[in-house]
Tab-separated table of C-alpha atoms and ligand atoms in Angstrom:
chain	number	residue	atom	x	y	z
A	37	MET	CA	7.621	26.587	18.231
A	38	MET	CA	5.702	25.329	15.229
A	39	GLN	CA	7.329	22.355	13.534
A	40	VAL	CA	7.320	21.563	9.848
A	41	ILE	CA	7.461	17.856	8.998
A	42	HIS	CA	7.894	16.559	5.460
A	43	ALA	CA	8.439	12.831	5.935
A	44	PRO	CA	5.372	10.613	6.560
A	45	ALA	CA	7.291	8.295	8.923
A	46	GLU	CA	8.435	11.212	11.044
A	47	MET	CA	4.862	12.529	11.222
A	48	TYR	CA	3.551	9.167	12.386
A	49	ASN	CA	6.282	8.798	15.011
A	50	GLN	CA	5.547	12.207	16.435
A	51	THR	CA	1.856	11.350	16.901
A	52	MET	CA	2.731	8.046	18.570
A	53	LEU	CA	4.981	9.857	21.064
A	54	LEU	CA	2.306	12.455	21.787
A	55	LYS	CA	-0.373	9.805	22.255
A	56	MET	CA	1.876	7.832	24.610
A	57	SER	CA	2.184	10.903	26.777
A	58	GLY	CA	-1.609	11.159	26.897
A	59	LYS	CA	-2.022	14.035	24.452
A	60	LYS	CA	-5.014	14.315	22.159
A	61	VAL	CA	-3.992	14.982	18.558
A	62	GLY	CA	-6.278	17.054	16.302
A	63	PHE	CA	-5.896	17.277	12.527
A	64	VAL	CA	-7.045	19.702	9.814
A	65	PRO	CA	-6.142	18.640	6.258
A	66	THR	CA	-6.051	21.405	3.621
A	67	MET	CA	-4.670	22.281	0.222
A	68	GLY	CA	-3.216	25.512	1.615
A	69	TYR	CA	-3.655	29.101	0.472
A	70	LEU	CA	-5.300	29.586	3.829
A	71	HIS	CA	-8.267	31.895	4.228
A	72	LYS	CA	-10.542	32.793	7.113
A	73	GLY	CA	-12.587	29.624	6.600
A	74	HIS	CA	-9.498	27.497	7.240
A	75	LEU	CA	-8.486	29.705	10.170
A	76	GLU	CA	-11.872	29.378	11.884
A	77	LEU	CA	-11.711	25.630	11.334
A	78	LEU	CA	-8.228	25.575	12.900
A	79	LYS	CA	-9.448	27.671	15.828
A	80	PHE	CA	-12.271	25.212	16.469
A	81	ALA	CA	-9.867	22.253	16.195
A	82	ARG	CA	-7.386	24.019	18.499
A	83	GLU	CA	-10.049	24.091	21.220
A	84	HIS	CA	-10.646	20.353	20.869
A	85	CYS	CA	-7.144	18.917	21.122
A	86	ASP	CA	-3.772	19.227	22.847
A	87	SER	CA	-1.610	19.077	19.757
A	88	LEU	CA	-2.816	20.457	16.430
A	89	VAL	CA	-1.590	19.218	13.049
A	90	LEU	CA	-2.329	21.092	9.816
A	91	SER	CA	-1.483	19.420	6.531
A	92	ILE	CA	-0.945	21.342	3.318
A	93	PHE	CA	-0.940	19.187	0.222
A	94	VAL	CA	-2.377	19.993	-3.195
A	95	ASN	CA	-3.424	16.483	-4.055
A	96	PRO	CA	-2.948	15.720	-7.759
A	97	THR	CA	-5.231	12.657	-7.785
A	98	GLN	CA	-8.351	14.667	-7.004
A	99	PHE	CA	-7.959	16.983	-10.004
A	100	GLY	CA	-9.220	16.076	-13.453
A	101	PRO	CA	-6.857	16.446	-16.439
A	102	LYS	CA	-8.501	19.742	-17.452
A	103	GLU	CA	-8.793	21.122	-13.937
A	104	ASP	CA	-6.682	23.685	-12.071
A	105	TYR	CA	-4.030	21.465	-10.404
A	106	GLY	CA	-1.169	23.391	-12.027
A	107	SER	CA	-2.613	26.821	-11.322
A	108	TYR	CA	-4.155	26.124	-7.885
A	109	PRO	CA	-3.103	29.097	-5.723
A	110	ARG	CA	-0.122	28.446	-3.454
A	111	ASP	CA	1.653	30.660	-0.904
A	112	LEU	CA	3.535	28.556	1.591
A	113	GLU	CA	5.313	31.377	3.414
A	114	ARG	CA	2.050	33.180	4.100
A	115	ASP	CA	0.383	29.900	5.127
A	116	LYS	CA	3.175	29.238	7.630
A	117	GLU	CA	2.689	32.644	9.239
A	118	LEU	CA	-1.062	32.208	9.448
A	119	ALA	CA	-0.661	28.703	10.861
A	120	ALA	CA	1.750	29.909	13.564
A	121	HIS	CA	-0.726	32.635	14.449
A	122	ALA	CA	-3.505	30.015	14.685
A	123	ARG	CA	-1.279	28.132	17.189
A	124	VAL	CA	-0.777	25.123	14.945
A	125	ASP	CA	1.842	22.825	16.512
A	126	THR	CA	2.845	20.950	13.387
A	127	ILE	CA	2.512	21.541	9.675
A	128	PHE	CA	2.688	18.303	7.729
A	129	LEU	CA	3.970	19.158	4.283
A	130	PRO	CA	4.591	16.026	2.242
A	131	ASP	CA	5.793	16.202	-1.332
A	132	VAL	CA	3.957	14.488	-4.166
A	133	ASP	CA	6.607	11.790	-4.535
A	134	SER	CA	6.402	10.695	-0.927
A	135	MET	CA	2.598	10.370	-1.145
A	136	TYR	CA	2.506	8.807	-4.618
A	137	PRO	CA	5.878	7.209	-5.323
A	138	PRO	CA	6.420	5.562	-8.707
A	139	GLY	CA	4.401	2.340	-8.837
A	140	TYR	CA	1.666	3.644	-6.509
A	141	ARG	CA	-1.435	1.475	-7.060
A	142	THR	CA	-4.028	1.807	-4.293
A	143	PHE	CA	-7.195	3.940	-4.341
A	144	VAL	CA	-10.209	4.221	-2.067
A	145	GLU	CA	-13.684	4.431	-3.572
A	146	VAL	CA	-16.736	5.259	-1.514
A	147	GLU	CA	-19.497	3.907	-3.723
A	148	GLU	CA	-22.846	5.590	-4.413
A	149	LEU	CA	-22.083	8.673	-2.309
A	150	SER	CA	-19.442	9.739	-4.856
A	151	LYS	CA	-21.755	9.536	-7.868
A	152	GLY	CA	-24.052	12.557	-7.644
A	153	LEU	CA	-23.568	16.289	-7.036
A	154	CYS	CA	-19.910	17.229	-7.673
A	155	GLY	CA	-19.077	13.589	-8.401
A	156	ALA	CA	-21.168	13.715	-11.576
A	157	PHE	CA	-19.129	16.632	-12.918
A	158	ARG	CA	-15.698	15.733	-11.563
A	159	PRO	CA	-15.133	12.063	-12.436
A	160	GLY	CA	-12.553	10.525	-10.118
A	161	HIS	CA	-12.509	13.549	-7.808
A	162	PHE	CA	-13.854	11.797	-4.726
A	163	ARG	CA	-11.717	8.739	-5.387
A	164	GLY	CA	-8.736	11.079	-5.128
A	165	VAL	CA	-10.149	12.798	-2.046
A	166	ALA	CA	-10.971	9.557	-0.220
A	167	THR	CA	-7.543	8.154	-1.072
A	168	ILE	CA	-5.560	11.150	0.151
A	169	VAL	CA	-7.660	11.595	3.288
A	170	CYS	CA	-7.271	7.888	4.079
A	171	LYS	CA	-3.504	8.172	3.631
A	172	LEU	CA	-3.277	11.359	5.688
A	173	LEU	CA	-5.359	9.840	8.488
A	174	ASN	CA	-3.054	6.817	8.528
A	175	ILE	CA	0.063	8.978	8.608
A	176	VAL	CA	-1.062	11.678	11.034
A	177	ALA	CA	-3.083	9.152	13.090
A	178	PRO	CA	-5.099	11.865	14.888
A	179	ASP	CA	-7.728	11.294	17.560
A	180	GLU	CA	-10.028	13.744	15.789
A	181	ALA	CA	-10.031	15.237	12.289
A	182	PHE	CA	-11.954	18.363	11.294
A	183	PHE	CA	-13.610	19.132	7.950
A	184	GLY	CA	-15.712	22.020	6.642
A	185	GLU	CA	-19.388	21.580	5.849
A	186	LYS	CA	-18.787	23.803	2.830
A	187	ASP	CA	-17.624	20.627	1.101
A	188	ALA	CA	-20.778	18.794	2.157
A	189	GLN	CA	-20.424	15.767	-0.105
A	190	GLN	CA	-16.760	15.388	0.853
A	191	LEU	CA	-17.667	15.333	4.543
A	192	VAL	CA	-20.385	12.707	4.046
A	193	ILE	CA	-17.941	10.567	2.028
A	194	ILE	CA	-15.150	10.862	4.593
A	195	ARG	CA	-17.461	9.966	7.462
A	196	LYS	CA	-18.586	6.891	5.523
A	197	MET	CA	-15.035	5.875	4.643
A	198	ALA	CA	-13.889	6.181	8.263
A	199	GLN	CA	-16.846	4.103	9.392
A	200	ASP	CA	-16.584	1.463	6.659
A	201	LEU	CA	-12.819	1.040	7.058
A	202	ASN	CA	-12.954	0.972	10.882
A	203	MET	CA	-10.629	3.936	11.111
A	204	PRO	CA	-9.969	4.824	14.760
A	205	VAL	CA	-10.637	8.550	14.353
A	206	LYS	CA	-13.469	10.906	15.166
A	207	ILE	CA	-14.600	12.915	12.138
A	208	SER	CA	-16.063	16.330	12.960
A	209	GLY	CA	-17.764	18.889	10.732
A	210	PHE	CA	-17.605	22.663	11.010
A	211	PRO	CA	-20.102	25.218	9.607
A	212	THR	CA	-19.264	27.156	6.452
A	213	VAL	CA	-17.446	30.419	7.065
A	214	ARG	CA	-18.680	33.243	4.852
A	215	ASP	CA	-17.612	36.736	3.931
A	216	ALA	CA	-19.821	39.489	5.356
A	217	ASP	CA	-21.832	39.500	2.111
A	218	GLY	CA	-22.552	35.754	2.344
A	219	LEU	CA	-20.081	34.333	-0.177
A	220	ALA	CA	-18.593	31.090	1.156
A	221	MET	CA	-14.856	31.534	1.611
A	222	SER	CA	-12.741	29.525	-0.786
A	223	SER	CA	-9.150	29.557	-2.015
A	224	ARG	CA	-10.650	29.678	-5.514
A	225	ASN	CA	-12.408	33.018	-4.885
A	226	VAL	CA	-9.159	34.681	-5.994
A	227	TYR	CA	-10.047	33.646	-9.545
A	228	LEU	CA	-13.032	36.057	-9.501
A	229	SER	CA	-12.969	39.564	-11.003
A	230	ASP	CA	-14.577	42.326	-8.907
A	231	GLU	CA	-17.762	42.120	-10.949
A	232	GLU	CA	-17.901	38.312	-10.682
A	233	ARG	CA	-17.150	38.484	-6.964
A	234	GLU	CA	-20.115	40.831	-6.526
A	235	GLN	CA	-22.454	38.588	-8.501
A	236	ALA	CA	-21.275	35.479	-6.662
A	237	THR	CA	-22.999	36.719	-3.494
A	238	GLY	CA	-26.261	35.796	-5.244
A	239	LEU	CA	-25.532	32.088	-4.803
A	240	TYR	CA	-25.999	32.066	-1.044
A	241	ARG	CA	-29.040	34.329	-1.351
A	242	ALA	CA	-30.551	31.824	-3.792
A	243	LEU	CA	-29.894	28.980	-1.323
A	244	GLN	CA	-31.406	30.982	1.536
A	245	ASN	CA	-34.391	31.652	-0.667
A	246	GLY	CA	-34.760	27.898	-1.209
A	247	ARG	CA	-34.577	27.259	2.511
A	248	SER	CA	-37.233	29.942	3.200
A	249	LEU	CA	-39.565	28.258	0.733
A	250	ILE	CA	-39.204	24.952	2.595
A	251	GLU	CA	-39.604	26.624	5.962
A	252	GLY	CA	-42.710	28.341	4.579
A	253	GLY	CA	-44.261	24.959	3.832
A	254	GLU	CA	-43.172	24.194	0.254
A	255	THR	CA	-42.205	20.530	-0.091
A	256	GLU	CA	-42.041	20.057	-3.869
A	257	ALA	CA	-38.318	19.762	-4.684
A	258	ALA	CA	-38.880	20.665	-8.357
A	259	ARG	CA	-40.430	23.984	-7.391
A	260	ILE	CA	-37.672	24.827	-4.930
A	261	ASP	CA	-35.082	23.854	-7.520
A	262	ALA	CA	-36.723	26.082	-10.135
A	263	ALA	CA	-36.889	29.043	-7.742
A	264	ILE	CA	-33.170	28.721	-6.956
A	265	ARG	CA	-32.238	28.493	-10.634
A	266	GLU	CA	-34.370	31.550	-11.421
A	267	ALA	CA	-32.702	33.537	-8.654
A	268	ILE	CA	-29.273	32.565	-10.001
A	269	ALA	CA	-30.211	33.440	-13.587
A	270	ARG	CA	-31.381	36.850	-12.382
A	271	ASP	CA	-28.670	37.735	-9.840
A	272	VAL	CA	-25.654	35.852	-11.171
A	273	PRO	CA	-25.850	36.423	-14.940
A	274	ALA	CA	-22.172	35.510	-15.309
A	275	GLY	CA	-22.899	32.141	-13.692
A	276	VAL	CA	-23.152	28.844	-15.527
A	277	VAL	CA	-24.980	26.367	-13.328
A	278	GLU	CA	-23.422	22.900	-13.138
A	279	TYR	CA	-26.052	21.612	-10.777
A	280	VAL	CA	-28.615	22.634	-8.209
A	281	ASP	CA	-29.640	19.513	-6.320
A	282	ILE	CA	-32.006	18.835	-3.483
A	283	VAL	CA	-30.947	15.640	-1.758
A	284	ASP	CA	-31.365	13.634	1.408
A	285	GLY	CA	-28.946	15.054	3.986
A	286	ASN	CA	-27.572	11.619	4.915
A	287	THR	CA	-27.673	9.507	1.766
A	288	LEU	CA	-27.286	12.370	-0.757
A	289	ALA	CA	-29.987	10.688	-2.855
A	290	PRO	CA	-32.189	13.149	-4.775
A	291	VAL	CA	-35.571	13.733	-3.135
A	292	SER	CA	-38.788	14.801	-4.835
A	293	ARG	CA	-40.259	16.018	-1.567
A	294	THR	CA	-38.405	17.816	1.168
A	295	ILE	CA	-39.512	15.997	4.257
A	296	GLY	CA	-36.837	15.474	6.924
A	297	LYS	CA	-33.165	16.314	6.750
A	298	THR	CA	-32.469	17.922	3.377
A	299	LEU	CA	-29.348	19.294	1.720
A	300	ILE	CA	-29.589	21.882	-1.043
A	301	ALA	CA	-26.274	22.001	-2.872
A	302	LEU	CA	-25.026	23.756	-5.960
A	303	ALA	CA	-22.009	24.213	-8.157
A	304	VAL	CA	-21.836	27.221	-10.450
A	305	ARG	CA	-19.045	28.351	-12.706
A	306	VAL	CA	-18.439	32.073	-12.445
A	307	GLY	CA	-15.645	33.195	-14.747
A	308	LYS	CA	-12.626	30.993	-14.074
A	309	ALA	CA	-13.917	29.843	-10.680
A	310	ARG	CA	-16.047	26.815	-9.994
A	311	LEU	CA	-17.950	27.756	-6.846
A	312	ILE	CA	-19.805	25.332	-4.599
A	313	ASP	CA	-22.127	26.073	-1.724
A	314	ASN	CA	-24.890	24.368	0.206
A	315	ILE	CA	-27.425	24.812	2.925
A	316	ARG	CA	-29.080	22.287	5.212
A	317	VAL	CA	-32.755	22.332	6.123
A	318	GLY	CA	-34.837	20.363	8.602
A	319	GLY	CA	-34.068	17.236	10.579
B	653	AMP	P1	-9.352	22.990	1.067
B	653	AMP	O1	-8.044	23.635	1.370
B	653	AMP	O2	-10.225	23.818	0.179
B	653	AMP	O3	-9.219	21.556	0.638
B	653	AMP	O4	-10.147	22.940	2.446
B	653	AMP	C1	-9.591	22.340	3.588
B	653	AMP	C2	-10.659	22.196	4.641
B	653	AMP	O5	-11.196	23.476	4.970
B	653	AMP	C3	-11.851	21.342	4.163
B	653	AMP	O6	-12.313	20.549	5.249
B	653	AMP	C4	-12.857	22.380	3.784
B	653	AMP	O7	-14.194	21.918	3.853
B	653	AMP	C5	-12.587	23.465	4.813
B	653	AMP	N1	-13.074	24.749	4.341
B	653	AMP	C6	-12.771	25.365	3.158
B	653	AMP	N2	-13.465	26.510	3.037
B	653	AMP	C7	-14.210	26.635	4.148
B	653	AMP	C8	-15.165	27.592	4.622
B	653	AMP	N3	-15.462	28.690	3.898
B	653	AMP	N4	-15.746	27.380	5.811
B	653	AMP	C9	-15.461	26.272	6.542
B	653	AMP	N5	-14.584	25.331	6.171
B	653	AMP	C10	-13.968	25.503	4.988
Protein backbone atom coordinates (compact mmCIF):
# COMPACT_ATOMS: atom_id res chain seq x y z
CA MET A 1 0.00 0.00 0.00
CA MET A 2 1.25 3.45 -0.92
CA GLN A 3 1.57 5.78 2.05
CA VAL A 4 0.99 9.50 2.09
CA ILE A 5 3.08 11.43 4.62
CA HIS A 6 2.57 15.12 5.33
CA ALA A 7 4.79 15.76 8.34
CA PRO A 8 8.55 16.22 7.76
CA ALA A 9 9.47 14.48 11.04
CA GLU A 10 7.40 11.44 10.15
CA MET A 11 9.05 11.29 6.71
CA TYR A 12 12.52 11.38 8.24
CA ASN A 13 11.67 8.70 10.80
CA GLN A 14 10.36 6.39 8.13
CA THR A 15 13.61 6.64 6.15
CA MET A 16 15.69 5.99 9.26
CA LEU A 17 13.70 2.81 9.97
CA LEU A 18 14.05 1.64 6.38
CA LYS A 19 17.78 2.33 6.34
CA MET A 20 18.24 0.46 9.62
CA SER A 21 16.66 -2.58 8.03
CA GLY A 22 19.14 -2.32 5.16
CA LYS A 23 16.79 -0.86 2.56
CA LYS A 24 17.98 1.57 -0.08
CA VAL A 25 15.75 4.64 -0.30
CA GLY A 26 15.28 6.40 -3.66
CA PHE A 27 13.73 9.85 -4.06
CA VAL A 28 12.11 11.79 -6.91
CA PRO A 29 11.11 15.37 -6.02
CA THR A 30 8.43 16.99 -8.21
CA MET A 31 5.88 19.77 -8.29
CA GLY A 32 3.17 17.28 -9.27
CA TYR A 33 0.76 17.30 -12.20
CA LEU A 34 2.59 14.18 -13.25
CA HIS A 35 3.23 13.43 -16.91
CA LYS A 36 5.08 10.70 -18.75
CA GLY A 37 8.42 12.40 -18.11
CA HIS A 38 7.89 12.10 -14.36
CA LEU A 39 6.62 8.53 -14.75
CA GLU A 40 9.68 7.41 -16.71
CA LEU A 41 11.88 9.07 -14.10
CA LEU A 42 9.98 7.20 -11.36
CA LYS A 43 10.33 3.93 -13.27
CA PHE A 44 14.09 4.42 -13.52
CA ALA A 45 14.30 5.31 -9.81
CA ARG A 46 12.12 2.30 -8.93
CA GLU A 47 14.73 0.02 -10.52
CA HIS A 48 17.49 1.58 -8.43
CA CYS A 49 16.10 1.38 -4.90
CA ASP A 50 14.09 -0.74 -2.47
CA SER A 51 11.77 1.97 -1.24
CA LEU A 52 10.69 4.82 -3.50
CA VAL A 53 9.64 8.25 -2.24
CA LEU A 54 7.94 10.81 -4.49
CA SER A 55 7.47 14.32 -3.19
CA ILE A 56 4.86 16.70 -4.56
CA PHE A 57 5.34 20.29 -3.50
CA VAL A 58 4.77 23.43 -5.54
CA ASN A 59 7.55 25.45 -4.00
CA PRO A 60 6.61 29.13 -3.64
CA THR A 61 10.19 30.37 -3.18
CA GLN A 62 11.25 29.37 -6.68
CA PHE A 63 8.55 31.44 -8.40
CA GLY A 64 8.98 35.12 -9.14
CA PRO A 65 6.20 37.55 -8.11
CA LYS A 66 4.86 37.68 -11.69
CA GLU A 67 5.21 33.97 -12.36
CA ASP A 68 2.63 31.17 -12.36
CA TYR A 69 2.77 29.97 -8.71
CA GLY A 70 -0.96 30.57 -8.21
CA SER A 71 -2.01 29.02 -11.50
CA TYR A 72 0.55 26.17 -11.66
CA PRO A 73 -1.49 23.09 -12.65
CA ARG A 74 -2.43 20.80 -9.76
CA ASP A 75 -4.34 17.50 -9.66
CA LEU A 76 -3.50 15.57 -6.54
CA GLU A 77 -6.03 12.77 -6.95
CA ARG A 78 -4.77 11.95 -10.43
CA ASP A 79 -1.15 12.19 -9.23
CA LYS A 80 -1.88 9.70 -6.44
CA GLU A 81 -3.30 7.19 -8.90
CA LEU A 82 -0.37 7.57 -11.26
CA ALA A 83 2.09 7.27 -8.38
CA ALA A 84 0.45 4.06 -7.11
CA HIS A 85 0.63 2.68 -10.63
CA ALA A 86 4.34 3.59 -10.79
CA ARG A 87 4.80 1.55 -7.56
CA VAL A 88 5.76 4.54 -5.45
CA ASP A 89 5.94 3.46 -1.79
CA THR A 90 5.54 6.87 -0.21
CA ILE A 91 4.27 10.23 -1.36
CA PHE A 92 5.69 13.05 0.72
CA LEU A 93 3.20 15.89 0.59
CA PRO A 94 4.22 18.71 2.90
CA ASP A 95 2.20 21.89 3.15
CA VAL A 96 3.74 25.31 2.63
CA ASP A 97 3.58 26.18 6.32
CA SER A 98 5.53 23.14 7.42
CA MET A 99 8.30 23.89 4.89
CA TYR A 100 8.35 27.66 5.43
CA PRO A 101 6.86 28.43 8.84
CA PRO A 102 6.55 32.07 9.89
CA GLY A 103 10.03 33.42 10.64
CA TYR A 104 11.76 31.14 8.11
CA ARG A 105 15.16 32.70 7.31
CA THR A 106 17.56 30.29 5.60
CA PHE A 107 18.32 30.04 1.87
CA VAL A 108 20.90 28.16 -0.17
CA GLU A 109 22.70 29.93 -3.00
CA VAL A 110 24.88 28.09 -5.47
CA GLU A 111 27.01 30.91 -6.82
CA GLU A 112 28.00 31.44 -10.46
CA LEU A 113 26.08 28.41 -11.75
CA SER A 114 22.79 30.17 -10.94
CA LYS A 115 23.61 33.35 -12.86
CA GLY A 116 23.27 32.47 -16.54
CA LEU A 117 20.66 30.68 -18.67
CA CYS A 118 17.33 30.57 -16.79
CA GLY A 119 18.93 32.28 -13.80
CA ALA A 120 19.33 35.48 -15.81
CA PHE A 121 15.60 35.61 -16.54
CA ARG A 122 14.24 34.21 -13.28
CA PRO A 123 16.00 36.10 -10.48
CA GLY A 124 15.94 34.09 -7.27
CA HIS A 125 14.61 30.97 -8.99
CA PHE A 126 17.62 28.76 -8.33
CA ARG A 127 17.96 30.08 -4.80
CA GLY A 128 14.45 28.76 -4.24
CA VAL A 129 15.22 25.48 -6.01
CA ALA A 130 18.47 24.86 -4.12
CA THR A 131 16.77 25.70 -0.83
CA ILE A 132 13.80 23.38 -1.30
CA VAL A 133 15.90 20.53 -2.68
CA CYS A 134 18.31 20.88 0.25
CA LYS A 135 15.40 20.78 2.69
CA LEU A 136 13.76 17.83 0.94
CA LEU A 137 17.04 15.90 0.88
CA ASN A 138 17.46 16.52 4.61
CA ILE A 139 13.91 15.41 5.36
CA VAL A 140 13.64 12.42 3.04
CA ALA A 141 17.31 11.50 3.60
CA PRO A 142 17.46 9.20 0.55
CA ASP A 143 20.45 7.16 -0.58
CA GLU A 144 19.89 8.35 -4.14
CA ALA A 145 17.85 11.19 -5.65
CA PHE A 146 16.82 11.38 -9.30
CA PHE A 147 16.44 14.50 -11.47
CA GLY A 148 15.60 15.08 -15.13
CA GLU A 149 18.18 16.40 -17.56
CA LYS A 150 15.39 18.49 -19.07
CA ASP A 151 16.16 20.97 -16.29
CA ALA A 152 19.86 20.91 -17.15
CA GLN A 153 20.93 23.94 -15.13
CA GLN A 154 18.94 22.72 -12.12
CA LEU A 155 20.72 19.36 -12.22
CA VAL A 156 24.17 20.96 -12.44
CA ILE A 157 23.29 23.24 -9.49
CA ILE A 158 21.94 20.40 -7.35
CA ARG A 159 24.99 18.24 -8.00
CA LYS A 160 27.21 21.16 -6.96
CA MET A 161 25.16 21.89 -3.84
CA ALA A 162 25.26 18.24 -2.74
CA GLN A 163 29.01 18.16 -3.28
CA ASP A 164 29.74 21.53 -1.65
CA LEU A 165 27.55 20.84 1.39
CA ASN A 166 28.84 17.27 1.86
CA MET A 167 25.35 15.87 1.52
CA PRO A 168 25.41 12.07 1.88
CA VAL A 169 23.30 11.38 -1.21
CA LYS A 170 23.94 10.21 -4.74
CA ILE A 171 22.49 12.58 -7.34
CA SER A 172 21.49 10.92 -10.62
CA GLY A 173 20.31 12.43 -13.89
CA PHE A 174 17.79 10.98 -16.33
CA PRO A 175 17.41 11.81 -20.06
CA THR A 176 14.60 14.09 -21.22
CA VAL A 177 11.39 12.29 -22.07
CA ARG A 178 9.71 13.65 -25.19
CA ASP A 179 6.39 13.31 -26.95
CA ALA A 180 6.53 11.37 -30.22
CA ASP A 181 6.93 14.67 -32.11
CA GLY A 182 9.97 15.69 -30.02
CA LEU A 183 8.44 18.22 -27.62
CA ALA A 184 9.95 17.79 -24.15
CA MET A 185 7.22 16.79 -21.73
CA SER A 186 6.37 19.42 -19.16
CA SER A 187 3.50 20.15 -16.78
CA ARG A 188 3.40 23.59 -18.41
CA ASN A 189 2.60 22.17 -21.88
CA VAL A 190 -1.07 22.32 -20.84
CA TYR A 191 -0.85 26.10 -21.25
CA LEU A 192 -0.37 25.66 -25.03
CA SER A 193 -3.17 25.98 -27.60
CA ASP A 194 -3.25 23.34 -30.36
CA GLU A 195 -1.54 25.70 -32.77
CA GLU A 196 1.15 26.65 -30.22
CA ARG A 197 1.64 23.00 -29.30
CA GLU A 198 2.27 22.21 -32.97
CA GLN A 199 4.76 25.04 -33.37
CA ALA A 200 6.55 24.13 -30.14
CA THR A 201 7.88 20.95 -31.80
CA GLY A 202 10.21 23.27 -33.73
CA LEU A 203 12.28 23.92 -30.61
CA TYR A 204 13.75 20.43 -30.42
CA ARG A 205 14.26 20.38 -34.19
CA ALA A 206 16.22 23.64 -33.88
CA LEU A 207 18.38 22.11 -31.12
CA GLN A 208 18.97 18.97 -33.19
CA ASN A 209 19.92 21.19 -36.08
CA GLY A 210 22.49 22.91 -33.85
CA ARG A 211 23.90 19.57 -32.77
CA SER A 212 24.17 18.40 -36.42
CA LEU A 213 26.15 21.52 -37.26
CA ILE A 214 28.64 20.75 -34.49
CA GLU A 215 28.83 17.10 -35.46
CA GLY A 216 29.42 18.24 -39.05
CA GLY A 217 32.49 20.17 -37.94
CA GLU A 218 31.17 23.66 -37.12
CA THR A 219 32.81 25.00 -33.96
CA GLU A 220 31.87 28.70 -34.04
CA ALA A 221 29.25 29.12 -31.28
CA ALA A 222 27.93 32.37 -32.80
CA ARG A 223 27.11 30.62 -36.06
CA ILE A 224 25.39 27.71 -34.33
CA ASP A 225 23.47 30.15 -32.16
CA ALA A 226 22.34 32.12 -35.22
CA ALA A 227 21.23 28.97 -37.04
CA ILE A 228 19.11 27.89 -34.06
CA ARG A 229 17.51 31.32 -33.73
CA GLU A 230 16.73 31.37 -37.46
CA ALA A 231 15.11 27.95 -37.25
CA ILE A 232 12.98 29.12 -34.32
CA ALA A 233 11.97 32.34 -36.08
CA ARG A 234 10.89 30.28 -39.09
CA ASP A 235 9.20 27.29 -37.41
CA VAL A 236 7.97 28.78 -34.15
CA PRO A 237 6.59 32.18 -35.19
CA ALA A 238 4.54 32.38 -31.98
CA GLY A 239 7.75 31.98 -29.97
CA VAL A 240 9.54 34.76 -28.14
CA VAL A 241 13.10 33.67 -27.45
CA GLU A 242 14.37 34.38 -23.93
CA TYR A 243 17.74 32.86 -24.61
CA VAL A 244 19.61 30.42 -26.79
CA ASP A 245 22.94 29.72 -25.13
CA ILE A 246 25.87 27.53 -25.97
CA VAL A 247 27.77 26.77 -22.79
CA ASP A 248 30.33 24.45 -21.28
CA GLY A 249 28.51 21.30 -20.17
CA ASN A 250 30.10 21.32 -16.71
CA THR A 251 30.61 24.96 -15.76
CA LEU A 252 27.70 26.41 -17.79
CA ALA A 253 30.04 29.22 -18.85
CA PRO A 254 29.35 30.53 -22.38
CA VAL A 255 31.79 29.20 -24.97
CA SER A 256 32.80 30.85 -28.24
CA ARG A 257 33.99 27.56 -29.68
CA THR A 258 32.36 24.21 -29.21
CA ILE A 259 35.25 21.99 -28.34
CA GLY A 260 34.55 19.32 -25.70
CA LYS A 261 31.42 18.79 -23.68
CA THR A 262 28.86 21.40 -24.74
CA LEU A 263 25.31 22.17 -23.68
CA ILE A 264 22.93 24.00 -26.00
CA ALA A 265 20.02 25.30 -23.96
CA LEU A 266 17.07 27.53 -24.69
CA ALA A 267 14.03 29.11 -23.15
CA VAL A 268 11.24 30.32 -25.40
CA ARG A 269 7.89 31.77 -24.48
CA VAL A 270 5.10 30.30 -26.57
CA GLY A 271 1.74 31.80 -25.65
CA LYS A 272 1.31 31.49 -21.89
CA ALA A 273 3.98 28.80 -21.57
CA ARG A 274 7.65 29.34 -20.92
CA LEU A 275 9.29 26.30 -22.50
CA ILE A 276 12.85 25.15 -21.85
CA ASP A 277 14.82 22.48 -23.63
CA ASN A 278 18.43 21.51 -24.18
CA ILE A 279 20.71 19.10 -25.92
CA ARG A 280 24.20 17.92 -25.06
CA VAL A 281 26.98 17.47 -27.60
CA GLY A 282 30.46 15.99 -27.40
CA GLY A 283 32.59 15.00 -24.44
P1 LIG B 1 8.89 19.30 -12.00
O1 LIG B 1 7.66 18.66 -11.47
O2 LIG B 1 8.68 19.98 -13.32
O3 LIG B 1 9.62 20.13 -10.98
O4 LIG B 1 9.89 18.11 -12.35
C1 LIG B 1 10.25 17.15 -11.39
C2 LIG B 1 11.39 16.32 -11.91
O5 LIG B 1 11.02 15.68 -13.12
C3 LIG B 1 12.63 17.18 -12.24
O6 LIG B 1 13.80 16.45 -11.88
C4 LIG B 1 12.53 17.34 -13.72
O7 LIG B 1 13.78 17.57 -14.35
C5 LIG B 1 11.94 16.00 -14.13
N1 LIG B 1 11.29 16.10 -15.43
C6 LIG B 1 10.31 16.99 -15.79
N2 LIG B 1 10.00 16.83 -17.09
C7 LIG B 1 10.77 15.83 -17.56
C8 LIG B 1 10.94 15.20 -18.83
N3 LIG B 1 10.20 15.58 -19.90
N4 LIG B 1 11.84 14.21 -18.94
C9 LIG B 1 12.59 13.83 -17.88
N5 LIG B 1 12.50 14.37 -16.66
C10 LIG B 1 11.60 15.36 -16.49
